[in-house]
PDB file of C-alpha atoms and ligand atoms in Angstrom:
ATOM      1  CA  MET N 244       0.000   0.000   0.000  1.00 74.00           C
ATOM      2  CA  VAL N 245       1.409   3.382  -1.020  1.00 79.00           C
ATOM      3  CA  MET N 246       1.807   5.614   2.039  1.00 88.00           C
ATOM      4  CA  LYS N 247       0.018   8.925   1.575  1.00 96.00           C
ATOM      5  CA  LYS N 248       2.136  12.048   1.852  1.00 98.00           C
ATOM      6  CA  LYS N 249       1.736  13.571   5.318  1.00 98.00           C
ATOM      7  CA  VAL N 250       0.890  17.285   5.303  1.00 98.00           C
ATOM      8  CA  ILE N 251      -0.203  20.036   7.646  1.00 99.00           C
ATOM      9  CA  LEU N 252      -2.013  22.964   5.987  1.00 99.00           C
ATOM     10  CA  ASP N 253      -1.707  26.470   7.462  1.00 99.00           C
ATOM     11  CA  VAL N 254      -4.536  28.681   6.226  1.00 98.00           C
ATOM     12  CA  ASP N 255      -6.330  32.034   6.516  1.00 98.00           C
ATOM     13  CA  THR N 256      -9.461  30.625   4.955  1.00 98.00           C
ATOM     14  CA  GLY N 257     -10.466  32.774   2.289  1.00 96.00           C
ATOM     15  CA  VAL N 258     -11.864  31.679  -1.011  1.00 97.00           C
ATOM     16  CA  ASP N 259      -8.726  30.096  -2.412  1.00 98.00           C
ATOM     17  CA  ASP N 260      -7.607  28.549   0.899  1.00 98.00           C
ATOM     18  CA  ALA N 261     -10.967  26.757   0.930  1.00 98.00           C
ATOM     19  CA  LEU N 262     -10.350  25.384  -2.568  1.00 98.00           C
ATOM     20  CA  ALA N 263      -6.871  24.292  -1.453  1.00 98.00           C
ATOM     21  CA  ILE N 264      -8.399  22.406   1.482  1.00 98.00           C
ATOM     22  CA  LEU N 265     -10.924  20.713  -0.835  1.00 98.00           C
ATOM     23  CA  LEU N 266      -8.109  19.683  -3.194  1.00 98.00           C
ATOM     24  CA  ALA N 267      -5.980  18.330  -0.341  1.00 98.00           C
ATOM     25  CA  VAL N 268      -8.834  16.371   1.227  1.00 98.00           C
ATOM     26  CA  ARG N 269     -10.367  15.048  -2.006  1.00 97.00           C
ATOM     27  CA  SER N 270      -7.146  14.257  -3.854  1.00 97.00           C
ATOM     28  CA  GLY N 271      -6.980  10.934  -2.007  1.00 95.00           C
ATOM     29  CA  GLU N 272      -3.177  11.230  -2.042  1.00 97.00           C
ATOM     30  CA  LEU N 273      -2.522  13.308   1.063  1.00 98.00           C
ATOM     31  CA  ASP N 274      -2.741  12.392   4.727  1.00 98.00           C
ATOM     32  CA  VAL N 275      -3.846  15.759   6.126  1.00 98.00           C
ATOM     33  CA  LEU N 276      -2.667  15.463   9.736  1.00 98.00           C
ATOM     34  CA  GLY N 277      -4.244  18.792  10.644  1.00 98.00           C
ATOM     35  CA  ILE N 278      -5.070  22.324   9.556  1.00 99.00           C
ATOM     36  CA  THR N 279      -3.765  25.328  11.494  1.00 99.00           C
ATOM     37  CA  THR N 280      -5.409  28.722  11.141  1.00 99.00           C
ATOM     38  CA  VAL N 281      -4.012  32.225  11.297  1.00 98.00           C
ATOM     39  CA  ASN N 282      -5.074  35.866  11.026  1.00 98.00           C
ATOM     40  CA  GLY N 283      -4.872  36.970   7.409  1.00 98.00           C
ATOM     41  CA  ASN N 284      -7.596  37.457   4.815  1.00 97.00           C
ATOM     42  CA  VAL N 285     -10.076  37.503   7.693  1.00 98.00           C
ATOM     43  CA  SER N 286      -9.775  37.329  11.480  1.00 98.00           C
ATOM     44  CA  LEU N 287      -8.417  34.194  13.159  1.00 98.00           C
ATOM     45  CA  ALA N 288     -11.903  33.384  14.455  1.00 98.00           C
ATOM     46  CA  GLN N 289     -13.475  33.750  11.001  1.00 98.00           C
ATOM     47  CA  ALA N 290     -10.700  31.788   9.286  1.00 98.00           C
ATOM     48  CA  THR N 291     -11.276  29.009  11.828  1.00 98.00           C
ATOM     49  CA  ILE N 292     -15.050  28.965  11.317  1.00 98.00           C
ATOM     50  CA  ASN N 293     -14.556  28.919   7.544  1.00 98.00           C
ATOM     51  CA  THR N 294     -12.039  26.076   7.754  1.00 98.00           C
ATOM     52  CA  CYS N 295     -14.429  24.013   9.894  1.00 98.00           C
ATOM     53  CA  LYS N 296     -17.285  24.681   7.460  1.00 98.00           C
ATOM     54  CA  ILE N 297     -15.184  23.559   4.495  1.00 98.00           C
ATOM     55  CA  LEU N 298     -14.247  20.324   6.285  1.00 98.00           C
ATOM     56  CA  GLN N 299     -17.966  19.744   6.983  1.00 98.00           C
ATOM     57  CA  LEU N 300     -18.700  20.363   3.286  1.00 97.00           C
ATOM     58  CA  ALA N 301     -15.981  17.858   2.342  1.00 97.00           C
ATOM     59  CA  GLY N 302     -17.282  15.294   4.865  1.00 97.00           C
ATOM     60  CA  ALA N 303     -13.940  15.329   6.668  1.00 97.00           C
ATOM     61  CA  GLU N 304     -14.899  17.148   9.856  1.00 96.00           C
ATOM     62  CA  ASN N 305     -14.245  14.062  12.007  1.00 97.00           C
ATOM     63  CA  ASP N 306     -10.969  13.149  10.335  1.00 97.00           C
ATOM     64  CA  ILE N 307      -8.943  16.345  10.414  1.00 98.00           C
ATOM     65  CA  PRO N 308      -8.216  18.501  13.496  1.00 98.00           C
ATOM     66  CA  VAL N 309      -8.288  22.282  13.188  1.00 98.00           C
ATOM     67  CA  VAL N 310      -5.979  24.189  15.560  1.00 99.00           C
ATOM     68  CA  GLN N 311      -5.933  27.962  15.949  1.00 98.00           C
ATOM     69  CA  GLY N 312      -2.748  30.009  15.813  1.00 98.00           C
ATOM     70  CA  ALA N 313      -1.827  33.668  15.811  1.00 98.00           C
ATOM     71  CA  ASP N 314      -4.589  36.270  15.918  1.00 98.00           C
ATOM     72  CA  LYS N 315      -2.323  39.008  14.536  1.00 98.00           C
ATOM     73  CA  PRO N 316       0.981  39.414  12.660  1.00 98.00           C
ATOM     74  CA  LEU N 317       4.229  39.426  14.683  1.00 98.00           C
ATOM     75  CA  MET N 318       4.668  43.195  14.636  1.00 98.00           C
ATOM     76  CA  ARG N 319       2.240  44.736  12.159  1.00 97.00           C
ATOM     77  CA  PRO N 320      -1.489  45.498  12.288  1.00 97.00           C
ATOM     78  CA  SER N 321      -3.948  43.094  10.626  1.00 95.00           C
ATOM     79  CA  HIS N 322      -4.598  43.653   6.921  1.00 95.00           C
ATOM     80  CA  PHE N 323      -7.881  41.929   6.065  1.00 95.00           C
ATOM     81  CA  GLU N 324      -8.936  41.385   2.440  1.00 90.00           C
ATOM     82  CA  HIS N 325     -12.737  41.471   2.651  1.00 90.00           C
ATOM     83  CA  LYS N 326     -13.027  43.163  -0.737  1.00 87.00           C
ATOM     84  CA  VAL N 327     -11.513  40.053  -2.302  1.00 86.00           C
ATOM     85  CA  HIS N 328     -12.884  37.283  -0.070  1.00 88.00           C
ATOM     86  CA  GLY N 329     -16.144  38.877   1.056  1.00 90.00           C
ATOM     87  CA  LYS N 330     -17.265  39.785   4.564  1.00 90.00           C
ATOM     88  CA  ASP N 331     -17.328  36.131   5.657  1.00 93.00           C
ATOM     89  CA  GLY N 332     -14.198  35.124   3.754  1.00 94.00           C
ATOM     90  CA  LEU N 333     -15.863  32.540   1.488  1.00 95.00           C
ATOM     91  CA  GLY N 334     -17.585  34.925  -0.901  1.00 93.00           C
ATOM     92  CA  GLY N 335     -20.758  34.403   1.136  1.00 93.00           C
ATOM     93  CA  ALA N 336     -21.070  30.831  -0.154  1.00 95.00           C
ATOM     94  CA  LEU N 337     -21.586  29.063   3.214  1.00 94.00           C
ATOM     95  CA  ARG N 338     -22.933  32.064   5.114  1.00 91.00           C
ATOM     96  CA  ASP N 339     -26.105  30.273   6.252  1.00 94.00           C
ATOM     97  CA  VAL N 340     -24.464  26.912   6.936  1.00 95.00           C
ATOM     98  CA  PRO N 341     -24.238  26.234  10.688  1.00 97.00           C
ATOM     99  CA  VAL N 342     -20.772  25.313  11.893  1.00 97.00           C
ATOM    100  CA  HIS N 343     -20.683  22.485  14.427  1.00 97.00           C
ATOM    101  CA  LYS N 344     -17.053  21.417  14.139  1.00 98.00           C
ATOM    102  CA  GLN N 345     -14.898  23.084  16.789  1.00 98.00           C
ATOM    103  CA  ALA N 346     -11.187  23.862  16.772  1.00 98.00           C
ATOM    104  CA  GLU N 347      -9.110  21.630  19.046  1.00 98.00           C
ATOM    105  CA  PRO N 348      -7.739  23.089  22.285  1.00 98.00           C
ATOM    106  CA  GLY N 349      -4.146  24.306  22.183  1.00 98.00           C
ATOM    107  CA  HIS N 350      -2.111  26.503  19.869  1.00 98.00           C
ATOM    108  CA  ALA N 351      -1.094  25.883  16.265  1.00 98.00           C
ATOM    109  CA  VAL N 352       2.587  26.322  17.084  1.00 98.00           C
ATOM    110  CA  ASP N 353       2.547  23.417  19.556  1.00 98.00           C
ATOM    111  CA  PHE N 354       0.386  21.292  17.237  1.00 99.00           C
ATOM    112  CA  ILE N 355       2.834  21.805  14.367  1.00 98.00           C
ATOM    113  CA  PHE N 356       5.862  20.858  16.462  1.00 98.00           C
ATOM    114  CA  ASP N 357       4.232  17.906  18.230  1.00 98.00           C
ATOM    115  CA  THR N 358       2.913  16.506  14.946  1.00 98.00           C
ATOM    116  CA  VAL N 359       6.161  17.026  13.018  1.00 98.00           C
ATOM    117  CA  ARG N 360       8.174  15.448  15.831  1.00 98.00           C
ATOM    118  CA  ARG N 361       5.811  12.447  15.936  1.00 98.00           C
ATOM    119  CA  HIS N 362       6.427  11.891  12.209  1.00 98.00           C
ATOM    120  CA  SER N 363       9.955  13.235  12.113  1.00 97.00           C
ATOM    121  CA  GLY N 364      11.207  13.749   8.564  1.00 97.00           C
ATOM    122  CA  ASP N 365       7.878  12.814   6.979  1.00 98.00           C
ATOM    123  CA  VAL N 366       5.696  15.937   7.227  1.00 98.00           C
ATOM    124  CA  THR N 367       5.334  18.634   4.560  1.00 98.00           C
ATOM    125  CA  LEU N 368       4.036  22.009   5.759  1.00 99.00           C
ATOM    126  CA  VAL N 369       1.840  23.695   3.143  1.00 99.00           C
ATOM    127  CA  MET N 370       1.565  27.381   4.023  1.00 99.00           C
ATOM    128  CA  THR N 371      -1.146  29.358   2.240  1.00 99.00           C
ATOM    129  CA  ALA N 372      -1.349  32.363   4.563  1.00 98.00           C
ATOM    130  CA  PRO N 373       0.885  34.910   6.293  1.00 98.00           C
ATOM    131  CA  LEU N 374       3.759  32.988   7.910  1.00 99.00           C
ATOM    132  CA  THR N 375       3.128  34.119  11.486  1.00 99.00           C
ATOM    133  CA  ASN N 376       2.471  30.618  12.882  1.00 99.00           C
ATOM    134  CA  LEU N 377       5.594  29.098  11.349  1.00 99.00           C
ATOM    135  CA  ALA N 378       7.784  31.981  12.503  1.00 99.00           C
ATOM    136  CA  LEU N 379       6.457  31.554  16.050  1.00 98.00           C
ATOM    137  CA  ALA N 380       7.032  27.794  15.813  1.00 98.00           C
ATOM    138  CA  VAL N 381      10.660  28.275  14.722  1.00 98.00           C
ATOM    139  CA  MET N 382      11.234  30.729  17.574  1.00 98.00           C
ATOM    140  CA  LYS N 383       9.753  28.375  20.187  1.00 98.00           C
ATOM    141  CA  TYR N 384      11.128  25.125  18.694  1.00 98.00           C
ATOM    142  CA  PRO N 385      14.324  25.870  16.692  1.00 98.00           C
ATOM    143  CA  GLN N 386      14.855  22.136  16.088  1.00 98.00           C
ATOM    144  CA  LEU N 387      11.692  22.107  13.970  1.00 98.00           C
ATOM    145  CA  ILE N 388      13.733  22.982  10.866  1.00 98.00           C
ATOM    146  CA  HIS N 389      15.538  19.647  11.065  1.00 98.00           C
ATOM    147  CA  GLU N 390      12.389  17.537  11.479  1.00 98.00           C
ATOM    148  CA  VAL N 391      10.220  18.905   8.649  1.00 98.00           C
ATOM    149  CA  GLN N 392      10.466  17.162   5.259  1.00 98.00           C
ATOM    150  CA  GLU N 393       9.610  20.289   3.228  1.00 98.00           C
ATOM    151  CA  VAL N 394       7.898  23.667   3.556  1.00 99.00           C
ATOM    152  CA  ILE N 395       5.807  24.744   0.565  1.00 99.00           C
ATOM    153  CA  ILE N 396       4.790  28.399   0.733  1.00 99.00           C
ATOM    154  CA  MET N 397       2.196  30.146  -1.367  1.00 99.00           C
ATOM    155  CA  GLY N 398       3.654  33.621  -1.259  1.00 98.00           C
ATOM    156  CA  GLY N 399       5.795  36.280  -2.803  1.00 98.00           C
ATOM    157  CA  VAL N 400       6.439  37.311  -6.394  1.00 98.00           C
ATOM    158  CA  VAL N 401       9.948  37.380  -7.832  1.00 98.00           C
ATOM    159  CA  GLN N 402       9.474  38.429 -11.457  1.00 96.00           C
ATOM    160  CA  GLY N 403       6.391  40.586 -11.589  1.00 92.00           C
ATOM    161  CA  PHE N 404       4.202  42.992  -9.755  1.00 96.00           C
ATOM    162  CA  GLY N 405       2.615  42.461  -6.370  1.00 97.00           C
ATOM    163  CA  ASN N 406      -1.061  42.152  -5.524  1.00 96.00           C
ATOM    164  CA  VAL N 407      -1.096  44.456  -2.489  1.00 97.00           C
ATOM    165  CA  THR N 408       1.606  46.975  -3.434  1.00 98.00           C
ATOM    166  CA  PRO N 409       3.561  47.259  -6.685  1.00 98.00           C
ATOM    167  CA  THR N 410       6.226  44.946  -5.210  1.00 98.00           C
ATOM    168  CA  ALA N 411       4.577  42.806  -2.509  1.00 98.00           C
ATOM    169  CA  GLU N 412       2.323  39.732  -2.516  1.00 98.00           C
ATOM    170  CA  TYR N 413      -0.341  39.562   0.215  1.00 98.00           C
ATOM    171  CA  ASN N 414       0.897  36.679   2.434  1.00 98.00           C
ATOM    172  CA  ILE N 415       4.387  38.148   2.660  1.00 98.00           C
ATOM    173  CA  TYR N 416       3.188  41.740   2.909  1.00 98.00           C
ATOM    174  CA  VAL N 417       0.927  41.082   5.928  1.00 98.00           C
ATOM    175  CA  ASP N 418       3.783  39.693   8.039  1.00 98.00           C
ATOM    176  CA  PRO N 419       7.140  40.404   6.371  1.00 98.00           C
ATOM    177  CA  GLU N 420       9.092  39.857   9.605  1.00 98.00           C
ATOM    178  CA  ALA N 421       7.626  36.350   9.869  1.00 99.00           C
ATOM    179  CA  ALA N 422       8.406  35.636   6.212  1.00 99.00           C
ATOM    180  CA  LYS N 423      11.997  36.849   6.595  1.00 98.00           C
ATOM    181  CA  MET N 424      12.440  34.652   9.669  1.00 98.00           C
ATOM    182  CA  VAL N 425      11.067  31.574   7.898  1.00 98.00           C
ATOM    183  CA  LEU N 426      13.217  32.045   4.781  1.00 98.00           C
ATOM    184  CA  GLN N 427      16.328  32.580   6.939  1.00 98.00           C
ATOM    185  CA  ALA N 428      15.586  29.854   9.498  1.00 98.00           C
ATOM    186  CA  GLY N 429      17.590  27.183   7.675  1.00 98.00           C
ATOM    187  CA  PHE N 430      14.809  24.828   6.510  1.00 98.00           C
ATOM    188  CA  PRO N 431      16.582  22.353   4.205  1.00 97.00           C
ATOM    189  CA  LYS N 432      13.745  22.333   1.672  1.00 98.00           C
ATOM    190  CA  LEU N 433      11.709  25.525   1.134  1.00 98.00           C
ATOM    191  CA  THR N 434       9.619  25.833  -2.038  1.00 98.00           C
ATOM    192  CA  LEU N 435       8.120  29.215  -2.910  1.00 99.00           C
ATOM    193  CA  VAL N 436       4.944  29.124  -5.017  1.00 99.00           C
ATOM    194  CA  GLY N 437       4.626  32.793  -5.904  1.00 98.00           C
ATOM    195  CA  LEU N 438       2.296  34.895  -7.996  1.00 98.00           C
ATOM    196  CA  ASP N 439       4.743  34.265 -10.869  1.00 98.00           C
ATOM    197  CA  VAL N 440       3.124  30.837 -11.260  1.00 98.00           C
ATOM    198  CA  THR N 441      -0.189  31.070  -9.373  1.00 98.00           C
ATOM    199  CA  ARG N 442      -1.410  33.832 -11.680  1.00 97.00           C
ATOM    200  CA  LYS N 443      -1.236  31.256 -14.492  1.00 98.00           C
ATOM    201  CA  ALA N 444      -3.408  28.746 -12.586  1.00 98.00           C
ATOM    202  CA  LEU N 445      -6.690  30.332 -13.659  1.00 98.00           C
ATOM    203  CA  LEU N 446     -10.055  28.713 -12.953  1.00 98.00           C
ATOM    204  CA  THR N 447     -12.459  29.836 -15.687  1.00 97.00           C
ATOM    205  CA  GLU N 448     -16.096  29.258 -16.665  1.00 95.00           C
ATOM    206  CA  LYS N 449     -14.899  26.305 -18.771  1.00 95.00           C
ATOM    207  CA  HIS N 450     -13.566  24.655 -15.623  1.00 97.00           C
ATOM    208  CA  LEU N 451     -16.727  25.463 -13.659  1.00 96.00           C
ATOM    209  CA  ASP N 452     -18.717  23.709 -16.416  1.00 96.00           C
ATOM    210  CA  ALA N 453     -16.366  20.723 -16.197  1.00 96.00           C
ATOM    211  CA  LEU N 454     -17.130  20.594 -12.466  1.00 94.00           C
ATOM    212  CA  GLN N 455     -20.871  20.321 -13.063  1.00 91.00           C
ATOM    213  CA  ASP N 456     -21.155  16.729 -11.809  1.00 88.00           C
ATOM    214  CA  SER N 457     -18.994  17.411  -8.746  1.00 91.00           C
ATOM    215  CA  PRO N 458     -20.657  17.564  -5.313  1.00 92.00           C
ATOM    216  CA  PHE N 459     -18.774  20.852  -4.909  1.00 96.00           C
ATOM    217  CA  ALA N 460     -19.892  22.472  -8.174  1.00 96.00           C
ATOM    218  CA  ASP N 461     -22.376  24.850  -6.558  1.00 96.00           C
ATOM    219  CA  TYR N 462     -19.986  25.775  -3.779  1.00 97.00           C
ATOM    220  CA  VAL N 463     -17.063  26.493  -6.126  1.00 98.00           C
ATOM    221  CA  ARG N 464     -19.250  28.593  -8.429  1.00 97.00           C
ATOM    222  CA  ALA N 465     -20.809  30.544  -5.531  1.00 97.00           C
ATOM    223  CA  SER N 466     -17.584  31.150  -3.606  1.00 97.00           C
ATOM    224  CA  THR N 467     -15.658  32.365  -6.662  1.00 97.00           C
ATOM    225  CA  ALA N 468     -18.389  34.535  -8.210  1.00 96.00           C
ATOM    226  CA  ASP N 469     -17.344  37.856  -6.674  1.00 94.00           C
ATOM    227  CA  TYR N 470     -13.646  36.946  -7.032  1.00 93.00           C
ATOM    228  CA  MET N 471     -14.181  36.333 -10.769  1.00 95.00           C
ATOM    229  CA  GLN N 472     -16.176  39.534 -11.132  1.00 93.00           C
ATOM    230  CA  ARG N 473     -13.359  41.575  -9.650  1.00 92.00           C
ATOM    231  CA  TYR N 474     -10.820  39.734 -11.778  1.00 91.00           C
ATOM    232  CA  GLN N 475     -12.837  40.539 -14.887  1.00 93.00           C
ATOM    233  CA  GLU N 476     -13.029  44.219 -13.968  1.00 92.00           C
ATOM    234  CA  ARG N 477      -9.264  44.304 -13.555  1.00 88.00           C
ATOM    235  CA  ASN N 478      -8.099  41.930 -16.287  1.00 87.00           C
ATOM    236  CA  GLY N 479     -10.963  41.723 -18.779  1.00 90.00           C
ATOM    237  CA  VAL N 480     -11.555  37.975 -18.373  1.00 89.00           C
ATOM    238  CA  ARG N 481     -13.685  36.053 -15.829  1.00 94.00           C
ATOM    239  CA  ALA N 482     -11.261  33.911 -13.878  1.00 97.00           C
ATOM    240  CA  CYS N 483     -10.101  33.026 -10.385  1.00 97.00           C
ATOM    241  CA  ALA N 484      -6.390  32.597  -9.761  1.00 97.00           C
ATOM    242  CA  LEU N 485      -5.914  29.378  -7.757  1.00 98.00           C
ATOM    243  CA  HIS N 486      -3.080  30.730  -5.623  1.00 98.00           C
ATOM    244  CA  ASP N 487      -3.442  28.423  -2.605  1.00 98.00           C
ATOM    245  CA  PRO N 488      -4.622  25.328  -4.487  1.00 98.00           C
ATOM    246  CA  LEU N 489      -1.408  25.408  -6.540  1.00 99.00           C
ATOM    247  CA  ALA N 490       0.643  25.116  -3.336  1.00 99.00           C
ATOM    248  CA  VAL N 491      -1.274  21.897  -2.613  1.00 99.00           C
ATOM    249  CA  GLY N 492      -0.781  20.914  -6.259  1.00 98.00           C
ATOM    250  CA  VAL N 493       2.978  21.208  -5.767  1.00 98.00           C
ATOM    251  CA  ALA N 494       2.727  18.922  -2.724  1.00 98.00           C
ATOM    252  CA  LEU N 495       0.811  16.435  -4.896  1.00 98.00           C
ATOM    253  CA  ASN N 496       3.090  16.580  -7.919  1.00 98.00           C
ATOM    254  CA  LYS N 497       6.334  18.555  -8.000  1.00 98.00           C
ATOM    255  CA  GLU N 498       6.503  17.971 -11.767  1.00 98.00           C
ATOM    256  CA  LEU N 499       3.769  20.568 -12.214  1.00 98.00           C
ATOM    257  CA  VAL N 500       6.329  23.344 -11.664  1.00 98.00           C
ATOM    258  CA  THR N 501       9.851  24.196 -12.698  1.00 98.00           C
ATOM    259  CA  THR N 502      12.032  25.632  -9.957  1.00 98.00           C
ATOM    260  CA  GLY N 503      15.405  27.285  -9.494  1.00 98.00           C
ATOM    261  CA  HIS N 504      17.489  27.332  -6.309  1.00 98.00           C
ATOM    262  CA  TYR N 505      18.282  30.915  -5.322  1.00 98.00           C
ATOM    263  CA  TYR N 506      18.928  33.203  -2.373  1.00 98.00           C
ATOM    264  CA  VAL N 507      15.652  34.923  -1.482  1.00 98.00           C
ATOM    265  CA  ASP N 508      15.131  37.547   1.223  1.00 98.00           C
ATOM    266  CA  VAL N 509      12.257  39.784   2.303  1.00 98.00           C
ATOM    267  CA  GLU N 510      12.268  43.571   2.619  1.00 98.00           C
ATOM    268  CA  THR N 511      11.053  44.694   6.055  1.00 98.00           C
ATOM    269  CA  ARG N 512      12.375  48.271   6.372  1.00 98.00           C
ATOM    270  CA  SER N 513      11.161  50.153   3.310  1.00 98.00           C
ATOM    271  CA  ASP N 514       8.354  52.673   2.944  1.00 96.00           C
ATOM    272  CA  LEU N 515       7.949  51.763  -0.721  1.00 98.00           C
ATOM    273  CA  CYS N 516       8.879  48.057  -0.938  1.00 98.00           C
ATOM    274  CA  ASP N 517       8.007  46.465   2.420  1.00 98.00           C
ATOM    275  CA  GLY N 518       7.084  42.793   1.975  1.00 98.00           C
ATOM    276  CA  MET N 519       8.960  42.483  -1.335  1.00 98.00           C
ATOM    277  CA  THR N 520      10.524  39.066  -1.948  1.00 98.00           C
ATOM    278  CA  VAL N 521      13.901  39.737  -3.537  1.00 98.00           C
ATOM    279  CA  CYS N 522      15.326  36.810  -5.514  1.00 98.00           C
ATOM    280  CA  ASP N 523      19.062  36.948  -6.309  1.00 98.00           C
ATOM    281  CA  PHE N 524      18.870  35.251  -9.731  1.00 98.00           C
ATOM    282  CA  GLN N 525      22.417  36.326 -10.644  1.00 98.00           C
ATOM    283  CA  ASN N 526      23.922  35.492  -7.221  1.00 98.00           C
ATOM    284  CA  ARG N 527      25.203  39.041  -6.919  1.00 98.00           C
ATOM    285  CA  LEU N 528      25.116  38.831  -3.115  1.00 98.00           C
ATOM    286  CA  GLN N 529      27.099  35.581  -3.112  1.00 98.00           C
ATOM    287  CA  ARG N 530      24.872  34.119  -0.409  1.00 98.00           C
ATOM    288  CA  GLN N 531      23.855  30.474   0.010  1.00 98.00           C
ATOM    289  CA  ALA N 532      20.691  29.645  -1.927  1.00 98.00           C
ATOM    290  CA  ASN N 533      17.825  29.049   0.547  1.00 98.00           C
ATOM    291  CA  VAL N 534      14.675  28.737  -1.584  1.00 98.00           C
ATOM    292  CA  HIS N 535      13.449  26.603  -4.493  1.00 98.00           C
ATOM    293  CA  VAL N 536      11.597  29.284  -6.443  1.00 98.00           C
ATOM    294  CA  CYS N 537       8.813  28.219  -8.818  1.00 98.00           C
ATOM    295  CA  THR N 538       9.465  29.899 -12.157  1.00 98.00           C
ATOM    296  CA  GLY N 539       7.126  27.914 -14.409  1.00 98.00           C
ATOM    297  CA  VAL N 540       3.923  25.882 -14.128  1.00 98.00           C
ATOM    298  CA  ALA N 541       2.041  23.358 -16.268  1.00 98.00           C
ATOM    299  CA  SER N 542      -1.254  25.221 -15.818  1.00 98.00           C
ATOM    300  CA  GLU N 543      -3.669  22.955 -17.673  1.00 97.00           C
ATOM    301  CA  PRO N 544      -2.385  19.719 -16.100  1.00 98.00           C
ATOM    302  CA  PHE N 545      -2.798  21.394 -12.708  1.00 98.00           C
ATOM    303  CA  LEU N 546      -6.363  22.535 -13.509  1.00 98.00           C
ATOM    304  CA  GLU N 547      -7.159  18.992 -14.687  1.00 97.00           C
ATOM    305  CA  LEU N 548      -5.799  17.599 -11.413  1.00 98.00           C
ATOM    306  CA  PHE N 549      -7.903  20.115  -9.464  1.00 98.00           C
ATOM    307  CA  ILE N 550     -11.096  19.342 -11.401  1.00 97.00           C
ATOM    308  CA  GLU N 551     -10.573  15.573 -11.193  1.00 96.00           C
ATOM    309  CA  ALA N 552     -10.045  15.709  -7.431  1.00 97.00           C
ATOM    310  CA  LEU N 553     -13.246  17.671  -6.882  1.00 97.00           C
ATOM    311  CA  ARG N 554     -15.243  15.377  -9.164  1.00 95.00           C
ATOM    312  CA  ARG N 555     -14.100  12.301  -7.235  1.00 87.00           C
TER     313      ARG N 555
HETATM  314  O1  RIB A 806      -1.689  36.524  -2.614  1.00 80.46           O
HETATM  315  C1  RIB A 806      -2.588  35.449  -2.530  1.00 80.46           C
HETATM  316  C2  RIB A 806      -2.635  34.920  -1.140  1.00 80.46           C
HETATM  317  O2  RIB A 806      -3.150  35.895  -0.250  1.00 80.46           O
HETATM  318  C3  RIB A 806      -3.579  33.723  -0.983  1.00 80.46           C
HETATM  319  O3  RIB A 806      -3.097  32.895   0.048  1.00 80.46           O
HETATM  320  C4  RIB A 806      -4.862  34.357  -0.581  1.00 80.46           C
HETATM  321  O4  RIB A 806      -5.685  33.478   0.192  1.00 80.46           O
HETATM  322  C5  RIB A 806      -4.379  35.463   0.297  1.00 80.46           C
HETATM  323  O5  RIB A 806      -4.157  34.933   1.593  1.00 80.46           O
HETATM  324 CA1   CA A 807      -4.586  32.244   1.843  1.00 80.46          CA
END
């Protein structure tokens, strides 16, 4: 029997985090040991409620523990994204659904360390939110970096414009100190799934039609409606960039992306460029490469994988 890949997801459940959770749970190839929540798109409490609702929708509420983490960034104020994710964080799609699943007692930081240590060397952390929880975990348990198999981060942009400021991507921008700490912590395998590739993973009407016979068709269409509307206003085409689902896609199949090993650091002291992920492609700083940066993606094969998982 093939052992499923063990993962912990860290989320700020928003529209695309929810789709990432559905992909992880329904792929049938991941052993989701738990989901930790953090302040980001919406408050910690709302992200936790949304995560529990999605697990109920996926029929996995009794299989996967949800553990709450940080309720604010390390040093900065919260920076919610209700205009993108809606007031509730799921585009209003499950607004009237009662949530009965509760988060487990305890803190995400301790859950991450205890779980990683129990399966030392075998757990992949998939981070689709500001990196506050992981930074706190590294500070409290420095030996964590030696016991994690890989950290896959949806975040940053290294060859294009940001989605919060001209230079910064949201997850990094919200807690740049946490991101800097994580990238510099010494994790042996860090993979950065940035906007460079996630912007190419576009869910369109064609894909929604292909989802028609999925039990999640109505949810996916409802939760992405406003997101697609805004995307159309900005880019002229109705689509939803599957930022967080692609991070799960990379955990499922590394062949979906091409990567390069570079030194990457985060700006934390700039009025203009705070939260920028700076990738030293030409090794001008002569520093040890610390990140496997995704520079290309097989978009359609990823979308097919996503659709197939949700139709299962
Ligand atoms: O920039 C996209 C990222 O920011 C995604 O994780 C989205 O959920 C938001 O958190
Ligand atoms: Ca997210």
